[in-house]
Amino acid sequence: MNPKQVWQAVLGELEVRLNPAQFETWIKNTSLVSLDEDEAVISVPTSFAQMTIERKFEPEIRRSLSNILHRPVQVSFVVNGIISSNERSSRSNESSVEAPLLNAAQNTSTQFGAPNTPLNPRYTFENFIVGSSNRMAHAACMAVAEHPAEAYNPLFLYGGVGLGKTHLLHAIGNHALKLKPYLRVLYVSSEQFTNDLINAIREHRTEEFRARYRSIDILLIDDIQFIAGKESTQEEFFHTFNHLHGANKQIVMTSDRPPKAIATLQDRLRSRFEGGLMTEVNLPDLETRIAILRIKAENKGVDLPDDVLELIARKVQSNIRELEGALNSIVALARLTGEPITLATAAEALNDTTMARKKRQITPERILQAVASYYGVDEKLLKGKTRAREVVIPRQVAMYIMREDTDQSLSEIGAILGGRDHTTVLHGITKVEKDIEVDTKLRQDVMTVREMLYNN
Ligand SMILES: Nc1ncnc2c1ncn2[C@@H]1O[C@H](COP(=O)(O)OP(=O)(O)OP(=O)(O)O)[C@@H](O)[C@H]1O
């Protein structure tokens, strides 16, 4: 398949999955401008379309593309195909557009005939940074890779988007195969499992389907939450699960939430998912974010000063995919200008990321509303004098987000919050800045408020 055919196939899939108005308005006029091993750049007609597509359709596009290419692919968007010439040449140097497609096809045929996604060789334990946010998950994955079906079975990894679950899943497969190359390892998204099942039923090949899924030593299944509400898929997965588990084969699943929070999941599946080890991947702290940036920059062959790494890590706290996005913008700007990357150029590049553009639409009033609604505290109380803890913390969180995500001065923030002076505001912001690095719950709270703001 050439890139044009790939994109045609993606459009075909999206046309079926989305409703006609969504497809016509947002998706039809997009195109694929570049594709390398694990990243695709998609051109969209306007910046408004870019924001909407990123917000509403990015996961759908990423999944379709990964399904069609049989490998995980990240996507990013550009307006009108405008991508700097330096960036373009650096992309085309990384690998040709056709080569990875060919590799994917070859890899698929070297595995054991299931319509699977080949393991991504770049997702290994060696280049996975361990910190307090993922230590347990990492240790559990390592144990499973070294002793499949002996340590924890099933292993259920859950956590927010872009925190490294897929990376760990591939790392298990890569490591297990390094130790025991004869193992049959299958990485598959739950959507691929569903599609495969649907095709098998349509083509009267369900026996073959079953035989294939039941002959695996390690089943790595990504984003299992998507089987919720799909009755026949759940039915089939239940039998696959029982068969593998009963035969002492390893099952590892990832999900964006724990089993008990997956609505419309059959109880018998829920209890099986909970029957091994469940472990959460959390948002990484500052040090872990810096270490991840360092390894990603090294992989790209760029040398970034420590203060720049720290600047990016401080600015981007939401998830690692966004952290990488910010790093890419800085590297792209440096290539474009040919200047070395300094704190000033990095700050300039960060200012022009999509996230920064979205930030400009966030007002202090909207922040106040979001904080009030998230914590269940009346806006009037946030503006008022009460110093009860359940009001003070949300108030300080509001100050912090207003300072970080808008251009308001300390005094302006004080005025919005019931006429507080700027030293009070500064104290609140400094407190959150300090606590957020050690308090996972606070970090999660701030991120959820931001998600509410940025996803409307
Ligand atoms: N601890 C880590 N060390 C190095 N890289 C990491 C780490 N955690 C995540 N990453 C990188 O962040 C990116 C996003 O991670 P990944 O795709 O595994 O997230 P995910 O949790 O599966 O998200 P989603 O649910 O959206 O698929 C990948 O490029 C991955 O390599």
GROMACS .gro file of C-alpha atoms and ligand atoms in nm:
model
  487
    1MET     CA    1   0.000   0.000   0.000
    2ASN     CA    2   0.130   0.344  -0.084
    3PRO     CA    3   0.047   0.635   0.152
    4LYS     CA    4  -0.241   0.748  -0.066
    5GLN     CA    5  -0.398   0.404  -0.046
    6VAL     CA    6  -0.336   0.392   0.328
    7TRP     CA    7  -0.523   0.720   0.372
    8GLN     CA    8  -0.805   0.605   0.145
    9ALA     CA    9  -0.843   0.298   0.367
   10VAL     CA   10  -0.846   0.514   0.681
   11LEU     CA   11  -1.110   0.744   0.531
   12GLY     CA   12  -1.315   0.438   0.436
   13GLU     CA   13  -1.305   0.312   0.793
   14LEU     CA   14  -1.383   0.651   0.945
   15GLU     CA   15  -1.675   0.700   0.709
   16VAL     CA   16  -1.830   0.389   0.857
   17ARG     CA   17  -1.746   0.467   1.218
   18LEU     CA   18  -1.843   0.834   1.236
   19ASN     CA   19  -2.177   0.986   1.162
   20PRO     CA   20  -2.212   1.134   0.808
   21ALA     CA   21  -2.214   1.498   0.925
   22GLN     CA   22  -1.895   1.451   1.127
   23PHE     CA   23  -1.724   1.275   0.840
   24GLU     CA   24  -1.827   1.536   0.580
   25THR     CA   25  -1.739   1.834   0.799
   26TRP     CA   26  -1.415   1.728   0.959
   27ILE     CA   27  -1.259   1.424   0.802
   28LYS     CA   28  -1.328   1.416   0.429
   29ASN     CA   29  -1.089   1.697   0.341
   30THR     CA   30  -0.787   1.568   0.525
   31SER     CA   31  -0.481   1.403   0.374
   32LEU     CA   32  -0.168   1.219   0.481
   33VAL     CA   33   0.143   1.433   0.433
   34SER     CA   34   0.407   1.209   0.582
   35LEU     CA   35   0.440   0.870   0.740
   36ASP     CA   36   0.734   0.716   0.913
   37GLU     CA   37   0.785   0.413   1.136
   38ASP     CA   38   0.557   0.528   1.415
   39GLU     CA   39   0.430   0.873   1.331
   40ALA     CA   40   0.190   1.010   1.070
   41VAL     CA   41   0.138   1.375   0.990
   42ILE     CA   42  -0.208   1.465   0.866
   43SER     CA   43  -0.301   1.781   0.684
   44VAL     CA   44  -0.625   1.955   0.778
   45PRO     CA   45  -0.777   2.262   0.609
   46THR     CA   46  -0.790   2.520   0.892
   47SER     CA   47  -0.659   2.573   1.245
   48PHE     CA   48  -1.014   2.551   1.372
   49ALA     CA   49  -1.048   2.210   1.207
   50GLN     CA   50  -0.715   2.114   1.361
   51MET     CA   51  -0.838   2.192   1.712
   52THR     CA   52  -1.164   2.009   1.667
   53ILE     CA   53  -1.010   1.706   1.504
   54GLU     CA   54  -0.740   1.682   1.770
   55ARG     CA   55  -0.996   1.709   2.044
   56LYS     CA   56  -1.266   1.481   1.909
   57PHE     CA   57  -1.128   1.248   1.647
   58GLU     CA   58  -0.760   1.194   1.721
   59PRO     CA   59  -0.806   0.859   1.902
   60GLU     CA   60  -1.033   0.731   1.624
   61ILE     CA   61  -0.786   0.834   1.352
   62ARG     CA   62  -0.491   0.689   1.544
   63ARG     CA   63  -0.670   0.357   1.590
   64SER     CA   64  -0.778   0.329   1.227
   65LEU     CA   65  -0.432   0.407   1.102
   66SER     CA   66  -0.270   0.161   1.344
   67ASN     CA   67  -0.522  -0.107   1.244
   68ILE     CA   68  -0.453  -0.059   0.878
   69LEU     CA   69  -0.075  -0.045   0.911
   70HIS     CA   70  -0.067  -0.327   1.168
   71ARG     CA   71   0.154  -0.125   1.400
   72PRO     CA   72   0.101   0.151   1.657
   73VAL     CA   73   0.123   0.494   1.496
   74GLN     CA   74   0.102   0.833   1.664
   75VAL     CA   75  -0.062   1.113   1.469
   76SER     CA   76  -0.002   1.486   1.454
   77PHE     CA   77  -0.174   1.752   1.249
   78VAL     CA   78  -0.065   2.042   1.032
   79VAL     CA   79  -0.276   2.309   0.868
   80ASN     CA   80  -0.285   2.292   0.487
   81GLY     CA   81   0.005   2.053   0.473
   82ILE     CA   82   0.239   2.327   0.589
   83ILE     CA   83   0.538   2.162   0.736
   84SER     CA   84   0.875   2.328   0.723
   85SER     CA   85   1.117   2.210   0.458
   86ASN     CA   86   1.380   2.125   0.721
   87GLU     CA   87   1.128   1.925   0.916
   88ARG     CA   88   1.021   1.749   0.599
   89SER     CA   89   1.375   1.655   0.504
   90SER     CA   90   1.449   1.537   0.855
   91ARG     CA   91   1.138   1.323   0.845
   92SER     CA   92   1.224   1.175   0.509
   93ASN     CA   93   1.577   1.106   0.632
   94GLU     CA   94   1.443   0.905   0.920
   95SER     CA   95   1.289   0.654   0.683
   96SER     CA   96   1.118   0.650   0.349
   97VAL     CA   97   0.743   0.651   0.333
   98GLU     CA   98   0.723   0.312   0.163
   99ALA     CA   99   0.980   0.125   0.369
  100PRO     CA  100   0.791   0.093   0.696
  101LEU     CA  101   0.486  -0.033   0.511
  102LEU     CA  102   0.695  -0.304   0.360
  103ASN     CA  103   0.853  -0.383   0.697
  104ALA     CA  104   0.515  -0.408   0.857
  105ALA     CA  105   0.405  -0.655   0.593
  106GLN     CA  106   0.721  -0.859   0.632
  107ASN     CA  107   0.698  -0.860   1.008
  108THR     CA  108   0.341  -0.977   0.995
  109SER     CA  109   0.426  -1.270   0.777
  110THR     CA  110   0.717  -1.375   0.999
  111GLN     CA  111   0.483  -1.400   1.296
  112PHE     CA  112   0.238  -1.682   1.312
  113GLY     CA  113  -0.023  -1.576   1.066
  114ALA     CA  114  -0.263  -1.387   1.294
  115PRO     CA  115  -0.364  -1.043   1.167
  116ASN     CA  116  -0.157  -0.883   1.436
  117THR     CA  117   0.041  -0.568   1.491
  118PRO     CA  118   0.412  -0.646   1.493
  119LEU     CA  119   0.585  -0.558   1.816
  120ASN     CA  120   0.743  -0.215   1.799
  121PRO     CA  121   1.117  -0.270   1.856
  122ARG     CA  122   1.150   0.081   1.998
  123TYR     CA  123   0.922   0.007   2.291
  124THR     CA  124   1.155  -0.180   2.525
  125PHE     CA  125   1.223  -0.193   2.898
  126GLU     CA  126   1.567  -0.044   2.829
  127ASN     CA  127   1.419   0.284   2.709
  128PHE     CA  128   1.135   0.297   2.958
  129ILE     CA  129   1.205   0.541   3.240
  130VAL     CA  130   1.099   0.418   3.580
  131GLY     CA  131   0.976   0.661   3.846
  132SER     CA  132   0.736   0.655   4.135
  133SER     CA  133   0.442   0.688   3.892
  134ASN     CA  134   0.507   0.359   3.712
  135ARG     CA  135   0.742   0.157   3.936
  136MET     CA  136   0.486  -0.108   4.028
  137ALA     CA  137   0.358  -0.143   3.673
  138HIS     CA  138   0.710  -0.173   3.538
  139ALA     CA  139   0.808  -0.437   3.794
  140ALA     CA  140   0.494  -0.640   3.724
  141CYS     CA  141   0.553  -0.626   3.348
  142MET     CA  142   0.914  -0.730   3.388
  143ALA     CA  143   0.812  -1.025   3.609
  144VAL     CA  144   0.555  -1.135   3.352
  145ALA     CA  145   0.803  -1.106   3.064
  146GLU     CA  146   1.058  -1.317   3.252
  147HIS     CA  147   0.814  -1.575   3.388
  148PRO     CA  148   0.501  -1.579   3.172
  149ALA     CA  149   0.195  -1.728   3.344
  150GLU     CA  150   0.394  -1.783   3.661
  151ALA     CA  151   0.392  -1.437   3.817
  152TYR     CA  152   0.065  -1.251   3.768
  153ASN     CA  153  -0.204  -1.381   3.540
  154PRO     CA  154  -0.386  -1.188   3.410
  155LEU     CA  155  -0.196  -0.865   3.450
  156PHE     CA  156  -0.422  -0.564   3.414
  157LEU     CA  157  -0.253  -0.224   3.358
  158TYR     CA  158  -0.463   0.087   3.374
  159GLY     CA  159  -0.414   0.462   3.365
  160GLY     CA  160  -0.480   0.780   3.167
  161VAL     CA  161  -0.391   0.837   2.802
  162GLY     CA  162  -0.032   0.863   2.690
  163LEU     CA  163   0.125   0.734   3.011
  164GLY     CA  164   0.317   0.440   2.868
  165LYS     CA  165   0.078   0.142   2.883
  166THR     CA  166   0.123   0.048   2.519
  167HIS     CA  167   0.497   0.093   2.556
  168LEU     CA  168   0.501  -0.155   2.846
  169LEU     CA  169   0.287  -0.405   2.658
  170HIS     CA  170   0.532  -0.411   2.367
  171ALA     CA  171   0.825  -0.422   2.609
  172ILE     CA  172   0.684  -0.742   2.763
  173GLY     CA  173   0.660  -0.902   2.419
  174ASN     CA  174   1.006  -0.788   2.308
  175HIS     CA  175   1.171  -0.901   2.631
  176ALA     CA  176   0.994  -1.236   2.647
  177LEU     CA  177   1.094  -1.312   2.288
  178LYS     CA  178   1.453  -1.215   2.358
  179LEU     CA  179   1.464  -1.469   2.641
  180LYS     CA  180   1.260  -1.738   2.465
  181PRO     CA  181   1.237  -1.679   2.089
  182TYR     CA  182   1.008  -1.979   2.040
  183LEU     CA  183   0.720  -1.821   2.235
  184ARG     CA  184   0.411  -1.723   2.040
  185VAL     CA  185   0.340  -1.364   2.136
  186LEU     CA  186   0.044  -1.169   2.005
  187TYR     CA  187  -0.007  -0.796   2.051
  188VAL     CA  188  -0.352  -0.685   1.946
  189SER     CA  189  -0.583  -0.393   2.027
  190SER     CA  190  -0.927  -0.491   2.148
  191GLU     CA  191  -1.060  -0.322   1.835
  192GLN     CA  192  -0.849  -0.545   1.615
  193PHE     CA  193  -0.979  -0.844   1.809
  194THR     CA  194  -1.334  -0.722   1.743
  195ASN     CA  195  -1.273  -0.659   1.373
  196ASP     CA  196  -1.104  -0.993   1.334
  197LEU     CA  197  -1.398  -1.164   1.498
  198ILE     CA  198  -1.649  -0.981   1.277
  199ASN     CA  199  -1.456  -1.078   0.964
  200ALA     CA  200  -1.428  -1.439   1.080
  201ILE     CA  201  -1.803  -1.460   1.137
  202ARG     CA  202  -1.876  -1.299   0.801
  203GLU     CA  203  -1.639  -1.535   0.619
  204HIS     CA  204  -1.744  -1.846   0.816
  205ARG     CA  205  -1.396  -1.883   0.964
  206THR     CA  206  -1.476  -1.876   1.336
  207GLU     CA  207  -1.305  -2.210   1.399
  208GLU     CA  208  -0.987  -2.079   1.245
  209PHE     CA  209  -1.023  -1.760   1.449
  210ARG     CA  210  -1.054  -1.959   1.771
  211ALA     CA  211  -0.766  -2.189   1.690
  212ARG     CA  212  -0.545  -1.891   1.619
  213TYR     CA  213  -0.622  -1.698   1.935
  214ARG     CA  214  -0.602  -2.008   2.148
  215SER     CA  215  -0.258  -2.113   2.029
  216ILE     CA  216  -0.083  -1.814   2.184
  217ASP     CA  217   0.163  -1.818   2.474
  218ILE     CA  218   0.139  -1.449   2.560
  219LEU     CA  219  -0.166  -1.245   2.462
  220LEU     CA  220  -0.107  -0.870   2.492
  221ILE     CA  221  -0.435  -0.690   2.446
  222ASP     CA  222  -0.445  -0.310   2.437
  223ASP     CA  223  -0.734  -0.079   2.532
  224ILE     CA  224  -0.962  -0.358   2.652
  225GLN     CA  225  -1.217  -0.096   2.764
  226PHE     CA  226  -1.338  -0.081   2.404
  227ILE     CA  227  -1.505  -0.421   2.428
  228ALA     CA  228  -1.755  -0.270   2.669
  229GLY     CA  229  -2.105  -0.283   2.526
  230LYS     CA  230  -2.007  -0.525   2.246
  231GLU     CA  231  -2.189  -0.840   2.351
  232SER     CA  232  -2.064  -1.093   2.097
  233THR     CA  233  -1.705  -0.972   2.131
  234GLN     CA  234  -1.727  -1.007   2.508
  235GLU     CA  235  -1.871  -1.355   2.467
  236GLU     CA  236  -1.587  -1.463   2.239
  237PHE     CA  237  -1.323  -1.293   2.452
  238PHE     CA  238  -1.458  -1.470   2.759
  239HIS     CA  239  -1.394  -1.807   2.594
  240THR     CA  240  -1.054  -1.703   2.460
  241PHE     CA  241  -0.958  -1.580   2.805
  242ASN     CA  242  -1.072  -1.897   2.979
  243HIS     CA  243  -0.900  -2.117   2.729
  244LEU     CA  244  -0.566  -1.937   2.756
  245HIS     CA  245  -0.582  -1.897   3.131
  246GLY     CA  246  -0.680  -2.262   3.175
  247ALA     CA  247  -0.389  -2.370   2.955
  248ASN     CA  248  -0.151  -2.164   3.170
  249LYS     CA  249  -0.085  -1.900   2.908
  250GLN     CA  250  -0.014  -1.537   2.995
  251ILE     CA  251  -0.269  -1.260   2.937
  252VAL     CA  252  -0.186  -0.891   2.979
  253MET     CA  253  -0.445  -0.621   2.926
  254THR     CA  254  -0.438  -0.242   2.931
  255SER     CA  255  -0.725  -0.006   2.986
  256ASP     CA  256  -0.779   0.362   3.054
  257ARG     CA  257  -0.965   0.271   3.374
  258PRO     CA  258  -0.993  -0.017   3.624
  259PRO     CA  259  -1.236  -0.302   3.547
  260LYS     CA  260  -1.492  -0.181   3.799
  261ALA     CA  261  -1.516   0.149   3.611
  262ILE     CA  262  -1.577  -0.009   3.269
  263ALA     CA  263  -1.950   0.030   3.229
  264THR     CA  264  -2.138  -0.246   3.047
  265LEU     CA  265  -1.861  -0.499   3.098
  266GLN     CA  266  -2.007  -0.840   3.178
  267ASP     CA  267  -1.960  -0.929   3.545
  268ARG     CA  268  -1.797  -1.261   3.463
  269LEU     CA  269  -1.530  -1.077   3.260
  270ARG     CA  270  -1.487  -0.810   3.525
  271SER     CA  271  -1.420  -1.069   3.793
  272ARG     CA  272  -1.169  -1.245   3.568
  273PHE     CA  273  -0.988  -0.919   3.488
  274GLU     CA  274  -0.965  -0.850   3.860
  275GLY     CA  275  -0.848  -1.203   3.937
  276GLY     CA  276  -0.474  -1.149   3.879
  277LEU     CA  277  -0.278  -0.831   3.945
  278MET     CA  278  -0.416  -0.486   3.869
  279THR     CA  279  -0.168  -0.204   3.864
  280GLU     CA  280  -0.202   0.163   3.783
  281VAL     CA  281   0.023   0.383   3.573
  282ASN     CA  282   0.012   0.737   3.711
  283LEU     CA  283   0.114   1.078   3.588
  284PRO     CA  284   0.491   1.109   3.609
  285ASP     CA  285   0.658   1.355   3.844
  286LEU     CA  286   0.898   1.627   3.730
  287GLU     CA  287   1.215   1.419   3.756
  288THR     CA  288   1.066   1.133   3.558
  289ARG     CA  289   0.943   1.374   3.292
  290ILE     CA  290   1.292   1.523   3.258
  291ALA     CA  291   1.446   1.176   3.230
  292ILE     CA  292   1.192   1.075   2.964
  293LEU     CA  293   1.263   1.390   2.765
  294ARG     CA  294   1.635   1.325   2.787
  295ILE     CA  295   1.603   0.974   2.644
  296LYS     CA  296   1.359   1.086   2.370
  297ALA     CA  297   1.592   1.373   2.271
  298GLU     CA  298   1.887   1.133   2.260
  299ASN     CA  299   1.687   0.900   2.036
  300LYS     CA  300   1.631   1.191   1.800
  301GLY     CA  301   2.001   1.270   1.805
  302VAL     CA  302   1.956   1.614   1.961
  303ASP     CA  303   2.146   1.746   2.253
  304LEU     CA  304   1.930   1.966   2.476
  305PRO     CA  305   2.064   2.171   2.766
  306ASP     CA  306   1.933   2.074   3.110
  307ASP     CA  307   1.748   2.403   3.160
  308VAL     CA  308   1.554   2.346   2.837
  309LEU     CA  309   1.460   1.993   2.940
  310GLU     CA  310   1.341   2.127   3.272
  311LEU     CA  311   1.141   2.405   3.107
  312ILE     CA  312   0.953   2.157   2.886
  313ALA     CA  313   0.896   1.916   3.174
  314ARG     CA  314   0.760   2.194   3.395
  315LYS     CA  315   0.530   2.329   3.126
  316VAL     CA  316   0.386   1.996   3.011
  317GLN     CA  317   0.247   1.789   3.295
  318SER     CA  318  -0.051   1.622   3.136
  319ASN     CA  319   0.095   1.315   2.967
  320ILE     CA  320   0.399   1.183   2.791
  321ARG     CA  321   0.257   1.198   2.443
  322GLU     CA  322   0.215   1.575   2.486
  323LEU     CA  323   0.560   1.596   2.634
  324GLU     CA  324   0.699   1.436   2.320
  325GLY     CA  325   0.485   1.671   2.108
  326ALA     CA  326   0.640   1.971   2.283
  327LEU     CA  327   0.988   1.828   2.232
  328ASN     CA  328   0.915   1.778   1.861
  329SER     CA  329   0.803   2.141   1.823
  330ILE     CA  330   1.128   2.262   1.977
  331VAL     CA  331   1.341   2.038   1.760
  332ALA     CA  332   1.144   2.145   1.451
  333LEU     CA  333   1.194   2.514   1.531
  334ALA     CA  334   1.565   2.464   1.588
  335ARG     CA  335   1.598   2.288   1.254
  336LEU     CA  336   1.402   2.560   1.081
  337THR     CA  337   1.609   2.846   1.217
  338GLY     CA  338   1.938   2.660   1.232
  339GLU     CA  339   1.998   2.821   1.575
  340PRO     CA  340   2.108   2.625   1.883
  341ILE     CA  341   1.828   2.550   2.126
  342THR     CA  342   1.834   2.791   2.420
  343LEU     CA  343   1.581   2.863   2.693
  344ALA     CA  344   1.449   3.154   2.485
  345THR     CA  345   1.401   2.955   2.161
  346ALA     CA  346   1.243   2.670   2.355
  347ALA     CA  347   0.998   2.905   2.525
  348GLU     CA  348   0.912   3.054   2.186
  349ALA     CA  349   0.847   2.710   2.035
  350LEU     CA  350   0.633   2.603   2.330
  351ASN     CA  351   0.431   2.917   2.285
  352ASP     CA  352   0.331   2.809   1.941
  353THR     CA  353   0.215   2.456   2.016
  354THR     CA  354  -0.146   2.360   1.964
  355MET     CA  355  -0.183   2.338   2.338
  356ALA     CA  356  -0.064   2.698   2.368
  357ARG     CA  357  -0.312   2.804   2.101
  358LYS     CA  358  -0.591   2.631   2.289
  359LYS     CA  359  -0.479   2.799   2.608
  360ARG     CA  360  -0.548   3.138   2.456
  361GLN     CA  361  -0.916   3.053   2.455
  362ILE     CA  362  -0.925   2.971   2.823
  363THR     CA  363  -1.058   3.254   3.040
  364PRO     CA  364  -1.031   3.293   3.419
  365GLU     CA  365  -1.411   3.271   3.441
  366ARG     CA  366  -1.411   2.932   3.269
  367ILE     CA  367  -1.136   2.812   3.501
  368LEU     CA  368  -1.336   2.920   3.803
  369GLN     CA  369  -1.644   2.736   3.673
  370ALA     CA  370  -1.447   2.419   3.599
  371VAL     CA  371  -1.277   2.416   3.941
  372ALA     CA  372  -1.608   2.480   4.117
  373SER     CA  373  -1.778   2.201   3.929
  374TYR     CA  374  -1.492   1.951   3.969
  375TYR     CA  375  -1.460   2.001   4.345
  376GLY     CA  376  -1.834   2.053   4.397
  377VAL     CA  377  -1.775   2.391   4.564
  378ASP     CA  378  -1.986   2.698   4.496
  379GLU     CA  379  -1.808   2.971   4.296
  380LYS     CA  380  -1.917   3.224   4.559
  381LEU     CA  381  -1.727   3.029   4.826
  382LEU     CA  382  -1.414   3.030   4.608
  383LYS     CA  383  -1.438   3.407   4.587
  384GLY     CA  384  -1.533   3.446   4.953
  385LYS     CA  385  -1.339   3.458   5.278
  386THR     CA  386  -1.378   3.102   5.409
  387ARG     CA  387  -1.050   2.928   5.493
  388ALA     CA  388  -1.191   2.576   5.522
  389ARG     CA  389  -0.955   2.326   5.361
  390GLU     CA  390  -1.217   2.200   5.113
  391VAL     CA  391  -1.239   2.554   4.976
  392VAL     CA  392  -0.879   2.669   5.014
  393ILE     CA  393  -0.734   2.388   4.801
  394PRO     CA  394  -0.972   2.439   4.504
  395ARG     CA  395  -0.915   2.815   4.534
  396GLN     CA  396  -0.538   2.766   4.512
  397VAL     CA  397  -0.580   2.525   4.222
  398ALA     CA  398  -0.786   2.793   4.042
  399MET     CA  399  -0.509   3.048   4.107
  400TYR     CA  400  -0.249   2.808   3.975
  401ILE     CA  401  -0.436   2.722   3.654
  402MET     CA  402  -0.522   3.088   3.593
  403ARG     CA  403  -0.155   3.177   3.621
  404GLU     CA  404  -0.032   2.888   3.408
  405ASP     CA  405  -0.297   2.886   3.139
  406THR     CA  406  -0.390   3.254   3.096
  407ASP     CA  407  -0.199   3.581   3.073
  408GLN     CA  408  -0.356   3.728   3.387
  409SER     CA  409  -0.128   3.904   3.635
  410LEU     CA  410  -0.124   3.809   4.003
  411SER     CA  411  -0.334   4.114   4.088
  412GLU     CA  412  -0.588   4.037   3.817
  413ILE     CA  413  -0.620   3.680   3.947
  414GLY     CA  414  -0.665   3.822   4.298
  415ALA     CA  415  -0.940   4.052   4.173
  416ILE     CA  416  -1.127   3.767   4.005
  417LEU     CA  417  -1.106   3.564   4.326
  418GLY     CA  418  -1.292   3.815   4.540
  419GLY     CA  419  -1.033   4.093   4.569
  420ARG     CA  420  -0.732   3.908   4.715
  421ASP     CA  421  -0.395   4.080   4.703
  422HIS     CA  422  -0.113   3.957   4.484
  423THR     CA  423   0.098   3.812   4.769
  424THR     CA  424  -0.190   3.584   4.870
  425VAL     CA  425  -0.221   3.471   4.509
  426LEU     CA  426   0.153   3.416   4.479
  427HIS     CA  427   0.151   3.211   4.799
  428GLY     CA  428  -0.133   2.993   4.662
  429ILE     CA  429   0.040   2.937   4.329
  430THR     CA  430   0.376   2.856   4.487
  431LYS     CA  431   0.209   2.607   4.719
  432VAL     CA  432   0.040   2.422   4.433
  433GLU     CA  433   0.363   2.430   4.227
  434LYS     CA  434   0.547   2.264   4.513
  435ASP     CA  435   0.279   2.015   4.614
  436ILE     CA  436   0.197   1.904   4.261
  437GLU     CA  437   0.538   1.744   4.227
  438VAL     CA  438   0.491   1.517   4.528
  439ASP     CA  439   0.116   1.477   4.556
  440THR     CA  440  -0.022   1.241   4.290
  441LYS     CA  441  -0.382   1.314   4.382
  442LEU     CA  442  -0.333   1.690   4.339
  443ARG     CA  443  -0.160   1.633   4.006
  444GLN     CA  444  -0.451   1.418   3.892
  445ASP     CA  445  -0.703   1.680   4.012
  446VAL     CA  446  -0.531   1.960   3.821
  447MET     CA  447  -0.513   1.745   3.512
  448THR     CA  448  -0.880   1.653   3.528
  449VAL     CA  449  -0.981   2.019   3.563
  450ARG     CA  450  -0.765   2.096   3.261
  451GLU     CA  451  -0.922   1.811   3.065
  452MET     CA  452  -1.263   1.959   3.146
  453LEU     CA  453  -1.147   2.297   3.020
  454TYR     CA  454  -0.974   2.182   2.704
  455ASN     CA  455  -1.236   1.925   2.607
  456ASN     CA  456  -1.521   2.163   2.688
  457LIG     N1  457   0.819   0.587   3.133
  457LIG     C1  458   0.840   0.613   3.004
  457LIG     N2  459   0.965   0.616   2.953
  457LIG     C2  460   0.985   0.644   2.823
  457LIG     N3  461   0.886   0.672   2.735
  457LIG     C3  462   0.761   0.670   2.780
  457LIG     C4  463   0.731   0.639   2.916
  457LIG     N4  464   0.597   0.644   2.933
  457LIG     C5  465   0.546   0.676   2.812
  457LIG     N5  466   0.643   0.692   2.720
  457LIG     C6  467   0.626   0.730   2.579
  457LIG     O1  468   0.508   0.809   2.569
  457LIG     C7  469   0.439   0.783   2.448
  457LIG     C8  470   0.296   0.747   2.480
  457LIG     O2  471   0.293   0.623   2.550
  457LIG     P1  472   0.189   0.505   2.518
  457LIG     O3  473   0.144   0.511   2.376
  457LIG     O4  474   0.249   0.378   2.567
  457LIG     O5  475   0.068   0.551   2.611
  457LIG     P2  476  -0.066   0.476   2.651
  457LIG     O6  477  -0.072   0.482   2.800
  457LIG     O7  478  -0.075   0.344   2.585
  457LIG     O8  479  -0.176   0.575   2.592
  457LIG     P3  480  -0.315   0.543   2.514
  457LIG     O9  481  -0.407   0.489   2.616
  457LIG    O10  482  -0.356   0.680   2.464
  457LIG    O11  483  -0.283   0.449   2.403
  457LIG     C9  484   0.517   0.671   2.379
  457LIG    O12  485   0.598   0.728   2.281
  457LIG    C10  486   0.600   0.610   2.490
  457LIG    O13  487   0.724   0.560   2.441
   0.00000   0.00000   0.00000
